[in-house]
Amino acid sequence: MTAPENNPLLAPGPLPAFHAIKPEHMEPAIDALLGGLKKATARLLDTNQPPSWENTLRPLEDMEDRLNRAWSPVGHLHNVADTEAVRAAYNACLPKITNYATERYQNELLHRTYREIAGSPASMKLGPAERKIIDNALRDFRLSGIDLSPPDRVRFKEMKQRLSQLQTRFEENLLDATQAWKRHVTDESQLDGLPETALALAAQTAAREGKTGWVLTLDLPCYRPVMAYAHDRLLRREIYEAYVTRASELGLHDGRWDNSAIMDDILRLRGEMARLLGFKNFAEYSLATKMAHSTSQVLEFLLDLARRSKPYAERELEELRAFAAGHGGPSSLAAWDVPYYAERLREQRFNFSQEELRPYFPVPVVLQGMFKLVERLYGLHVKAASAETWHPDVRFFTLHEADGAVRGMFYVDLYARPLKRGGAWMDECVSRRRREDGSLQLPVAYLNCNFSPPVEGRPSLLTHDEVLTLFHEFGHGLHHLLTAVDRPSVAGINGVAWDAVELPSQFMENWCWEREVLDWIGRHHQTGKPLDDTLYQRLRASRNFHAGLQMVRQLEFALFDFRLHTEYEPAQGRTTLAILEEVRRQVAVIDAPAFNRFPHGFSHIFAGGYAAGYYSYKWAEVLSADAYARFREEGLFNPVTGRQFLNAILEQGGARDAMELFVAFRGREPRIDALLLEYGMAA
Ligand SMILES: [Zn+2]
């Protein structure tokens, strides 16, 4: 056991000492910090002095930041260098961290202290960040049931626990049902049309099971290519049916993993929980932490988008029908025909694949171009710097003001490798914080992707989709790094409403479609030449392919989720399937077969955090498109517009209401026109 003074997680410099952190440091550090935090909280609350921001909440905020600074590298190593020892240490710490958060919002003494401070005359003199922290805390106490009578509080706690079990069960059933289906194929001609990569995957699955030939599964890397490429219509229907009946009463093995009852229990409990806290329904409860302020506002938003995009979806489907009929397809397209013919039409129209663009996007050029964009937009400079990291491939950069002062720092870890989790994400390493002596703790971010690593003598080459991913995560990173808020709880992405937090990230994606920016980020790794006009035009045109069909599909999910959490009332016939049926009549253009049980696999809302929040995807997209439209109106690289975006949105973090910030930048509330225009769906 290391002595505390030799534990690198307890001796923070400006950056975590990644070269020195060992798994055996993790649990002792978290234990020491949590123990100290609990003791200090008790001491802070046990005083005769009237509580204030300075004497109580500020020290608490500082200690919690200390905990976060130790926890961040632990969680990060679990994500990017997950050895058995790291995983064990992480798993030992996780319940302790979660418990701390739960207990914090059930601490009545602490709650009273927040209320006293909020009601004191001194609170009027606090800055917007401090006031927002207090408001958020009072809201979170309330949402954790602190105002309930003792028996109701017990019930509330039971319901929460039950809900978390049910959500886990939902996910487990879905996983088991997904894994239970397999289709062994021995005749290769049945798989005609499948791309090499999909065939190789299916052959690999077969080999792993000691079989010859190919084995198809319902995992997305297998399911998607079969639906889009397999010429065999019966095979597509078979895999489609297996997929959309997963975890339902119509699923395999006599509905052994049927989620129906679990979904009903989840919806009933969510409704009860919300009503216990004084909300009309769960959708209202969900909005308590979001930018949208009423259920009717969300419904109108979704229906408005539906009204305006449905005609485009109908036209696209009509065109697809005609195309299919002219290419030996059925006269009426079934759900298992749509992806297949859509892919044929796409091939014919654009004659272009993501792979063709790879040579134009070598990582060093893309990074350089991305940093140039930041310079043009905000007058800030990015410089390569050195730091101890967790892997030799990781690069480190500092972000500077025009006068050279450092504003923040970030790690860039771009390549897939063993022991690193999949996907792309941004994480906070250190939050910006004004110390008591007035000095500044600088923010630090991690940017993580899973691109293919460079090979001998050749840089890593990205597809355009991957470039979008990198810009997206960098957008989150800039939100974290460019914050001007000095209090960690509402600095950067902290405290930002769920449906607004994707604004800076999606905003960055827009730039990847501009000719000028493409010239910075896209240069052939051998010839140094930018994309020629033909390739560029194809790339642009492919952006909006079937935009209408995709839009109404997302709206179907979002409306179903939102109405379900508003209207569910099985005793009155408002069942899950009845509501789904209505939503489909409202917005869908493709007929779903009667056996489709899509809700039984909708884990975003039944197992994840998107309950009554799936609309956030579209909501944030509207914000980012509308914000970007101002750049179009005033000149893409207009420095005044860039400065104002920096000042009004990026620097403000969660210290002010998201709508207020948007209005400060745009001069009005968001409108959906810009999004429709981006998608080629403007009237
Ligand atoms: Zn994101």
Short mmCIF file of N, CA and C and ligand atoms in Angstrom, two decimals, residues 424-426 472-473 476 501-506 509 610 617, ligand 1:
data_model
loop_
_atom_site.label_atom_id
_atom_site.label_comp_id
_atom_site.label_asym_id
_atom_site.label_seq_id
_atom_site.Cartn_x
_atom_site.Cartn_y
_atom_site.Cartn_z
N ALA A 424 -16.54 7.12 -30.17
CA ALA A 424 -15.81 8.37 -30.07
C ALA A 424 -16.45 9.19 -28.97
N TRP A 425 -15.65 9.85 -28.17
CA TRP A 425 -16.21 10.65 -27.09
C TRP A 425 -15.21 11.69 -26.61
N MET A 426 -15.78 12.74 -25.96
CA MET A 426 -14.95 13.74 -25.30
C MET A 426 -15.17 13.58 -23.81
N HIS A 472 -17.05 16.70 -34.45
CA HIS A 472 -18.10 16.65 -33.44
C HIS A 472 -17.49 16.62 -32.04
N GLU A 473 -16.58 15.70 -31.82
CA GLU A 473 -15.98 15.58 -30.48
C GLU A 473 -15.14 16.81 -30.15
N HIS A 476 -17.42 19.38 -28.67
CA HIS A 476 -17.62 19.19 -27.22
C HIS A 476 -16.38 19.67 -26.47
N VAL A 501 -26.87 20.31 -25.10
CA VAL A 501 -25.44 20.04 -24.96
C VAL A 501 -24.80 19.64 -26.29
N GLU A 502 -25.62 19.19 -27.25
CA GLU A 502 -25.06 18.81 -28.55
C GLU A 502 -24.95 19.99 -29.52
N LEU A 503 -25.34 21.18 -29.07
CA LEU A 503 -25.25 22.34 -29.97
C LEU A 503 -23.82 22.60 -30.44
N PRO A 504 -22.84 22.76 -29.53
CA PRO A 504 -21.48 23.07 -30.01
C PRO A 504 -20.86 21.95 -30.83
N SER A 505 -21.23 20.70 -30.56
CA SER A 505 -20.63 19.58 -31.28
C SER A 505 -21.21 19.47 -32.69
N GLN A 506 -22.54 19.53 -32.79
CA GLN A 506 -23.16 19.44 -34.12
C GLN A 506 -22.83 20.67 -34.96
N GLU A 509 -19.78 20.15 -37.02
CA GLU A 509 -19.90 19.25 -38.18
C GLU A 509 -20.19 20.02 -39.47
N TYR A 610 -32.73 8.26 -22.31
CA TYR A 610 -33.47 9.08 -23.27
C TYR A 610 -34.97 9.08 -23.08
N TYR A 617 -32.31 14.85 -29.85
CA TYR A 617 -31.46 14.76 -31.05
C TYR A 617 -31.86 15.82 -32.07
ZN ZN B 1 -22.04 14.53 -28.99
#
